[in-house]
Amino acid sequence: MVAVKSAYTPTMECETEHFLMAQRQLDEIAREMGLDPELHERLRYPKRALIVSVPVRLDNGSVHSFTGYRVHHDVTLGPAKGGIRFHPEVNLGEVSGLAMLMTWKCALMNLPYGGAKGGIRCEPWNLSTGELERMTRRYTSEIINLIGPDKDIPAPDMYTNEQTMAWIMDTYSINVGHTVPSVVTGKPVSIGGSYGRHEATGRGVAYCTRRAVSRFGISASQPAVVVQGFGNVGAVTASLLHDSGYKVIAVSDVNGGLYNADGLDIPRLKAYQCEMGKLMGFSGGKSISNSELLELPCDVLIPAALGNQINAKNVSKIKARLIVEGANGPTSPEADQYLHEKGIIVVPDILANAGGVTVSYFEWVQGLMHLFWSEGEVNERLEQIMGKACDQVFDMSQKSGLRPRMAALRIGIGRLAEAKRLRGLYP
Ligand code: NAD
């Protein structure tokens, strides 16, 4: 439903289902918080979107043109910040919806950034390292006028990593004539990355989980946890919760899950995954499917793989008491409403997985200062910021009766609206 009625209602090419879902979330909270309709309308679409053609010479000698995107949703609070993903489903709507979420996430965490997202539509698993490098460098040169340490700072996302960031940083630096580490975050430590960035998202998810468990009285002495996805976010979260005395009873990857009611030996499982490149075949748990895993009785369920995993089809079978969203958008809007009515608490993605962008902010600051922090300092500052944001969201949720997702959006959007109001409308 379109909440803002005006003589001119723009229609944009980005209005895919994914984007409209993000927009509906804004409309809902705007109504709830009585957001100024003019500010609301300004936030419903991206500020700017660039579509580029990325011609790449493939290893077989032919040239293929990929399509790339970079979208800035809002830059009121500072330069745009957001990841770059390589995936066949990348399109203008997906990137625009994710850029909007980045705006809310940065505002919620009180980081001086706006929201951005970018990507290239491709099948990265079918490209060689050389092809990936040429594609990344050409894409960087095509979007070069949009990015920069004061304008827009990309980071890794699905199927991009530290190496991708190193190529972007190098291409940008060569084009401007000097080394500019702060044009990206999530780069290797040896070229200006931050200690603790690799683990930051999982560390933040684990921190939010512990905070929510104590706040919402999930009082089991050894809470039982289920984690979907055992990649960067899921594996770090599982390890840290295991180290803090939680019982991680199930984890999974793209091929399926492992379950042990007495708790999986996570350090041994990580060593197994490192050696074998998979979870299947590990002797300390029995195999289950990813859908069975989501429906296990547990205290905490942590989806840390893909979007839309908890949806209208399976939500009635979810038996967790608390869900902490490690992935972006793992709960569909209908499922979210259903869980709220059932009294199952959902700690939303814009809070739970914000540890990554928070340490990206630290990396950017360290690069601009040319002064680098120890891992201990990074983790301590991360916990301070996550702790404050958790308290603000949980306090507002408990006082207002809003579910945590709406409370988080209300805080983030409220901050942004105040900044927009003070800056006014140019000219
Ligand atoms: P990753 O590629 O390191 O790991 C993803 C994991 O999910 C892998 O274990 C993979 O096998 C598993 N997986 C893939 N398809 C699956 C399926 N169909 N069912 C079950 N598991 C499946 O990615 P990541 O960096 O850990 O990101 C995971 C999620 O967290 C994504 O939604 C991402 O957008 C979000 N996120 C990541 C970061 C970050 O800093 N890495 C920050 C914020 C949000």
XYZ file of C-alpha atoms and ligand atoms in Angstrom:
471
model
C 0.000 0.000 0.000
C 1.342 3.440 -0.898
C 1.186 5.586 2.207
C 2.134 8.851 0.597
C -0.451 10.459 -1.619
C 0.794 13.286 -3.732
C 0.146 14.824 -7.106
C 3.377 13.263 -8.360
C 4.044 9.658 -7.411
C 7.211 8.536 -9.168
C 7.458 5.068 -10.619
C 10.919 3.660 -11.046
C 12.560 0.758 -12.791
C 13.738 -0.539 -9.415
C 10.227 -1.494 -8.297
C 10.727 -5.265 -8.153
C 9.116 -7.460 -5.475
C 12.312 -7.296 -3.406
C 12.425 -3.497 -3.517
C 8.688 -3.107 -2.839
C 9.093 -5.298 0.281
C 11.749 -2.914 1.646
C 9.548 0.045 0.717
C 6.476 -1.451 2.429
C 8.515 -1.841 5.620
C 9.353 1.879 5.467
C 5.690 2.754 4.808
C 4.564 0.704 7.819
C 6.955 2.295 10.282
C 6.412 5.770 8.774
C 2.684 5.446 9.526
C 3.384 4.110 12.992
C 5.810 6.909 13.935
C 3.878 9.670 12.176
C 6.828 10.532 9.920
C 6.503 13.846 8.058
C 4.943 12.787 4.690
C 7.401 14.906 2.711
C 10.408 13.279 4.408
C 8.770 9.892 3.994
C 8.386 10.395 0.268
C 12.019 11.441 -0.093
C 13.110 8.166 1.555
C 10.974 5.827 -0.579
C 13.352 5.719 -3.576
C 17.121 5.649 -4.070
C 18.902 8.977 -4.406
C 20.845 7.760 -7.436
C 21.375 4.516 -9.334
C 24.001 3.687 -11.912
C 23.735 0.763 -14.350
C 26.919 -0.114 -16.189
C 27.970 -2.504 -18.876
C 31.096 -4.471 -17.883
C 32.846 -6.019 -20.904
C 35.330 -8.727 -19.927
C 37.736 -10.784 -22.016
C 37.091 -14.404 -20.981
C 39.783 -17.054 -20.825
C 38.531 -18.578 -24.110
C 39.370 -15.321 -25.916
C 35.777 -14.073 -26.365
C 34.304 -10.930 -24.759
C 31.213 -11.068 -22.547
C 29.390 -7.959 -21.267
C 28.047 -8.308 -17.739
C 25.609 -5.835 -16.164
C 26.685 -4.035 -12.993
C 24.902 -1.715 -10.574
C 25.737 0.761 -7.828
C 22.914 2.423 -5.920
C 22.986 5.163 -3.278
C 19.784 5.184 -1.278
C 20.565 8.171 0.945
C 23.702 10.153 1.836
C 22.363 12.624 4.413
C 24.490 11.332 7.301
C 27.733 10.789 5.382
C 29.253 8.862 2.484
C 27.302 5.897 1.179
C 28.295 2.489 2.576
C 27.376 -0.973 1.384
C 28.565 -4.220 -0.097
C 29.123 -5.432 -3.639
C 27.720 -8.843 -4.558
C 28.350 -11.110 -7.529
C 25.286 -13.280 -8.132
C 22.912 -14.287 -10.958
C 19.942 -12.719 -9.132
C 21.498 -9.249 -8.869
C 19.197 -6.636 -10.416
C 18.311 -2.989 -9.883
C 15.443 -3.784 -7.506
C 17.435 -6.127 -5.266
C 20.359 -3.723 -5.036
C 18.043 -0.755 -4.357
C 16.161 -2.624 -1.600
C 19.428 -3.671 0.051
C 20.774 -0.086 -0.230
C 17.695 1.128 1.654
C 18.315 -1.417 4.435
C 21.924 -0.189 4.666
C 20.648 3.364 5.243
C 18.535 2.184 8.191
C 21.326 -0.053 9.547
C 23.979 2.702 9.546
C 21.561 5.192 11.109
C 20.558 2.681 13.803
C 24.200 2.041 14.696
C 24.826 5.814 14.690
C 27.534 5.493 12.032
C 28.195 8.584 9.865
C 27.138 6.868 6.663
C 24.341 6.659 4.152
C 23.238 3.420 2.506
C 24.496 1.873 -0.727
C 24.689 -1.487 -2.466
C 26.145 -2.736 -5.710
C 26.763 -5.839 -7.685
C 27.287 -7.610 -10.953
C 24.838 -10.118 -12.405
C 27.021 -13.181 -13.044
C 27.688 -16.747 -11.968
C 30.933 -16.182 -10.061
C 31.468 -19.923 -9.518
C 31.795 -20.329 -13.311
C 34.492 -17.631 -13.640
C 38.240 -18.175 -13.234
C 40.277 -16.007 -10.865
C 41.634 -14.080 -13.871
C 38.116 -13.452 -15.229
C 36.889 -12.343 -11.784
C 39.816 -9.925 -11.491
C 39.235 -8.411 -14.949
C 35.485 -8.112 -14.272
C 36.068 -6.453 -10.867
C 38.609 -3.973 -12.259
C 36.434 -2.987 -15.239
C 33.365 -2.601 -12.981
C 35.419 -0.405 -10.626
C 36.492 1.845 -13.474
C 32.869 2.108 -14.677
C 31.595 3.253 -11.257
C 34.693 5.277 -10.345
C 32.911 8.625 -10.338
C 30.511 7.385 -7.676
C 32.997 5.863 -5.198
C 35.730 7.336 -2.985
C 36.525 7.636 0.751
C 34.289 10.726 1.051
C 31.599 9.548 -1.354
C 30.908 5.829 -1.244
C 32.918 3.027 0.366
C 32.155 -0.497 -0.937
C 32.687 -3.685 1.095
C 32.370 -7.442 0.452
C 28.997 -9.160 0.194
C 27.827 -12.455 -1.318
C 30.600 -14.055 -3.435
C 33.014 -11.140 -3.002
C 35.813 -11.144 -0.464
C 39.048 -9.535 0.732
C 40.720 -10.220 -2.629
C 37.879 -8.460 -4.492
C 38.341 -5.422 -2.239
C 42.107 -5.439 -2.902
C 41.438 -5.312 -6.689
C 38.945 -2.451 -6.277
C 41.356 -0.522 -4.045
C 44.212 -1.039 -6.528
C 42.142 -0.044 -9.583
C 40.834 3.085 -7.860
C 44.311 4.029 -6.591
C 45.934 3.616 -10.022
C 43.247 5.782 -11.611
C 43.629 8.648 -9.114
C 47.432 8.357 -9.046
C 48.055 7.530 -5.383
C 47.190 4.792 -2.885
C 43.742 5.222 -1.304
C 43.100 2.366 1.160
C 39.917 3.950 2.570
C 38.014 3.607 -0.705
C 36.931 0.118 0.425
C 36.616 -1.818 3.680
C 36.930 -5.539 4.263
C 40.346 -5.547 2.566
C 43.301 -7.666 3.718
C 45.117 -6.440 6.862
C 48.391 -6.225 4.901
C 47.000 -3.381 2.730
C 45.166 -1.440 5.433
C 42.374 -3.778 6.566
C 41.339 -3.903 10.204
C 42.017 -6.624 12.710
C 38.735 -8.225 13.709
C 36.834 -7.298 10.492
C 36.655 -10.878 9.242
C 34.961 -12.091 12.449
C 33.013 -8.884 13.155
C 29.581 -9.877 11.844
C 29.535 -13.219 13.672
C 30.928 -11.561 16.796
C 28.079 -9.035 16.687
C 25.468 -11.780 16.148
C 26.826 -13.735 19.134
C 26.863 -10.575 21.245
C 23.236 -9.702 20.349
C 22.195 -13.282 21.081
C 23.684 -13.215 24.595
C 22.150 -9.810 25.249
C 18.685 -10.895 24.031
C 18.819 -14.192 25.946
C 19.382 -12.353 29.212
C 16.996 -9.486 28.386
C 14.060 -11.679 27.347
C 14.556 -14.275 30.080
C 15.483 -17.268 27.914
C 16.680 -18.762 31.135
C 18.065 -22.187 30.197
C 21.428 -22.570 31.925
C 22.896 -23.778 28.631
C 20.657 -22.373 25.851
C 20.269 -24.703 22.862
C 21.193 -23.001 19.583
C 20.577 -23.895 15.934
C 22.590 -22.108 13.229
C 21.696 -22.243 9.526
C 24.796 -21.568 7.379
C 28.346 -22.302 8.447
C 30.176 -19.635 6.446
C 31.762 -16.425 7.673
C 28.789 -15.349 9.810
C 27.412 -18.734 10.922
C 30.708 -20.419 11.828
C 32.022 -17.463 13.865
C 28.669 -17.119 15.667
C 28.526 -20.849 16.456
C 32.126 -20.851 17.755
C 31.674 -17.830 19.992
C 28.395 -19.104 21.452
C 29.955 -22.530 22.004
C 32.869 -20.802 23.810
C 30.387 -18.925 26.038
C 28.780 -22.165 27.192
C 25.821 -22.401 24.788
C 24.905 -25.816 23.402
C 25.030 -25.622 19.584
C 22.778 -28.564 18.693
C 22.638 -28.109 14.892
C 24.430 -26.305 12.066
C 24.201 -26.550 8.278
C 25.696 -25.544 4.956
C 24.302 -25.557 1.426
C 24.370 -29.390 1.371
C 22.422 -29.986 4.601
C 22.743 -30.024 8.384
C 24.194 -31.894 11.345
C 22.314 -32.463 14.605
C 23.381 -33.611 18.060
C 20.954 -33.093 20.951
C 23.881 -33.089 23.418
C 25.682 -30.334 21.502
C 28.104 -30.443 18.568
C 31.838 -30.171 19.191
C 32.207 -26.925 17.213
C 36.042 -26.636 17.314
C 36.344 -30.216 16.009
C 33.667 -29.527 13.364
C 35.486 -26.393 12.176
C 38.736 -28.349 11.866
C 36.835 -31.028 9.896
C 35.291 -28.402 7.576
C 38.696 -26.798 7.063
C 40.221 -30.113 6.036
C 37.315 -31.580 4.016
C 35.647 -28.385 2.699
C 32.212 -29.565 3.894
C 30.222 -30.523 7.011
C 28.764 -33.793 5.703
C 30.529 -36.881 6.943
C 31.427 -35.436 10.357
C 31.098 -38.217 12.922
C 29.827 -36.147 15.871
C 26.262 -35.560 14.634
C 23.495 -37.071 12.520
C 22.499 -35.685 9.107
C 19.343 -33.598 8.754
C 17.993 -31.435 5.952
C 18.050 -27.647 6.037
C 14.248 -27.543 6.394
C 14.320 -30.019 9.334
C 17.026 -27.898 10.945
C 14.859 -24.762 10.907
C 12.036 -26.640 12.632
C 14.059 -28.128 15.518
C 12.929 -27.284 19.059
C 15.583 -24.915 20.473
C 16.040 -21.750 22.514
C 17.726 -19.727 19.765
C 17.535 -20.085 15.980
C 20.139 -18.164 13.967
C 19.537 -18.074 10.202
C 22.941 -17.079 8.785
C 22.756 -18.127 5.128
C 20.169 -16.774 2.686
C 17.150 -14.485 2.576
C 13.509 -15.642 2.928
C 14.270 -18.877 4.841
C 11.479 -18.434 7.392
C 8.372 -17.798 5.354
C 4.618 -18.359 5.135
C 5.207 -22.042 4.294
C 7.289 -23.081 7.313
C 6.708 -20.424 9.965
C 4.006 -22.375 11.814
C 6.556 -25.188 12.367
C 9.236 -22.980 13.938
C 9.797 -23.982 17.580
C 12.546 -21.570 18.619
C 11.913 -19.064 21.423
C 14.225 -16.437 19.980
C 15.396 -15.817 16.385
C 18.527 -13.761 15.761
C 18.923 -12.773 12.093
C 22.540 -13.257 11.005
C 21.596 -13.197 7.301
C 20.006 -10.229 5.531
C 16.233 -10.646 5.230
C 15.905 -14.305 6.344
C 12.314 -13.770 7.608
C 9.525 -12.839 5.194
C 7.162 -10.016 6.308
C 4.200 -12.446 6.768
C 6.361 -14.814 8.837
C 7.620 -11.904 10.917
C 4.049 -10.877 11.788
C 3.096 -14.491 12.601
C 6.119 -14.938 14.906
C 5.260 -11.705 16.701
C 1.703 -12.919 17.317
C 3.085 -16.220 18.649
C 5.378 -14.383 21.077
C 8.602 -15.531 19.354
C 11.105 -12.682 19.535
C 13.031 -11.788 16.367
C 16.222 -9.737 16.702
C 16.265 -8.053 13.256
C 19.082 -8.154 10.712
C 19.729 -4.396 10.823
C 20.739 -4.828 14.454
C 21.971 -8.425 14.688
C 24.373 -8.425 11.720
C 25.501 -4.789 12.041
C 28.845 -5.827 13.581
C 30.253 -6.081 10.046
C 29.504 -2.507 9.004
C 30.550 -1.244 12.437
C 34.049 -2.699 12.107
C 34.092 -1.517 8.480
C 33.597 1.946 9.944
C 36.574 1.313 12.272
C 38.632 0.207 9.268
C 37.747 3.399 7.356
C 38.570 5.588 10.384
C 41.916 3.811 10.942
C 42.774 4.244 7.246
C 41.971 7.969 7.293
C 44.019 8.436 10.507
C 46.875 6.161 9.361
C 46.754 4.797 12.901
C 45.858 1.174 13.495
C 44.224 -0.500 16.485
C 44.846 -3.893 18.067
C 42.249 -6.645 17.753
C 41.403 -6.168 21.434
C 40.631 -2.464 20.883
C 38.473 -3.244 17.838
C 36.436 -5.888 19.691
C 36.006 -3.694 22.759
C 34.698 -0.764 20.688
C 32.440 -3.115 18.728
C 30.874 -4.432 21.937
C 30.290 -0.875 23.188
C 28.413 0.126 20.017
C 26.478 -3.153 19.738
C 25.571 -3.017 23.435
C 24.213 0.511 23.153
C 22.196 -0.293 20.022
C 20.775 -3.502 21.586
C 19.713 -1.621 24.715
C 18.056 1.153 22.688
C 16.126 -1.305 20.502
C 15.072 -3.630 23.337
C 14.098 -0.676 25.580
C 11.970 0.886 22.869
C 10.421 -2.459 21.986
C 9.464 -3.166 25.592
C 8.179 0.370 26.263
C 6.230 0.808 23.033
C 5.092 -2.770 22.393
C 6.616 -2.554 18.908
C 8.365 -5.709 17.750
C 12.174 -5.291 17.803
C 12.345 -4.902 13.997
C 9.945 -1.958 14.065
C 11.696 -0.465 17.107
C 15.060 -0.668 15.290
C 13.613 0.954 12.158
C 11.969 3.634 14.213
C 15.261 4.583 15.892
C 17.257 4.552 12.631
C 14.650 6.372 10.543
C 13.959 8.832 13.362
C 17.651 9.826 13.448
C 17.794 10.217 9.704
C 14.571 12.220 9.569
C 15.928 14.640 12.182
C 19.125 15.125 10.136
C 17.146 15.661 6.936
C 14.866 18.151 8.656
C 17.842 20.145 9.982
C 19.646 20.141 6.631
C 16.471 21.199 4.807
C 15.668 20.797 1.137
C 18.055 22.264 -1.442
C 17.566 24.754 -3.048
P 29.270 -17.209 3.305
O 29.240 -17.376 1.835
O 30.574 -17.136 4.021
O 28.432 -18.398 4.015
C 27.140 -18.742 3.638
C 26.816 -20.101 4.246
O 25.472 -20.421 3.904
C 27.668 -21.246 3.727
O 27.924 -22.142 4.788
C 26.783 -21.897 2.688
O 27.113 -23.278 2.481
C 25.448 -21.744 3.369
N 24.330 -21.861 2.445
C 24.254 -21.432 1.167
N 23.061 -21.783 0.647
C 22.383 -22.409 1.631
C 21.111 -23.012 1.709
N 20.300 -23.059 0.642
N 20.728 -23.550 2.893
C 21.547 -23.532 3.944
N 22.778 -22.992 3.935
C 23.177 -22.451 2.786
O 28.377 -15.907 3.581
P 28.374 -15.005 4.886
O 29.316 -13.874 4.697
O 28.489 -15.875 6.101
O 26.903 -14.368 4.779
C 25.772 -15.080 5.228
C 24.608 -14.104 5.330
O 24.950 -13.042 6.209
C 24.198 -13.431 4.004
O 22.792 -13.239 4.047
C 24.887 -12.076 4.078
O 24.227 -11.087 3.282
C 24.742 -11.800 5.574
N 25.708 -10.819 6.066
C 27.050 -11.054 5.985
C 27.941 -10.119 6.497
C 29.425 -10.366 6.478
O 30.168 -9.513 7.003
N 29.903 -11.466 5.946
C 27.472 -8.919 7.053
C 26.090 -8.702 7.142
C 25.216 -9.669 6.637
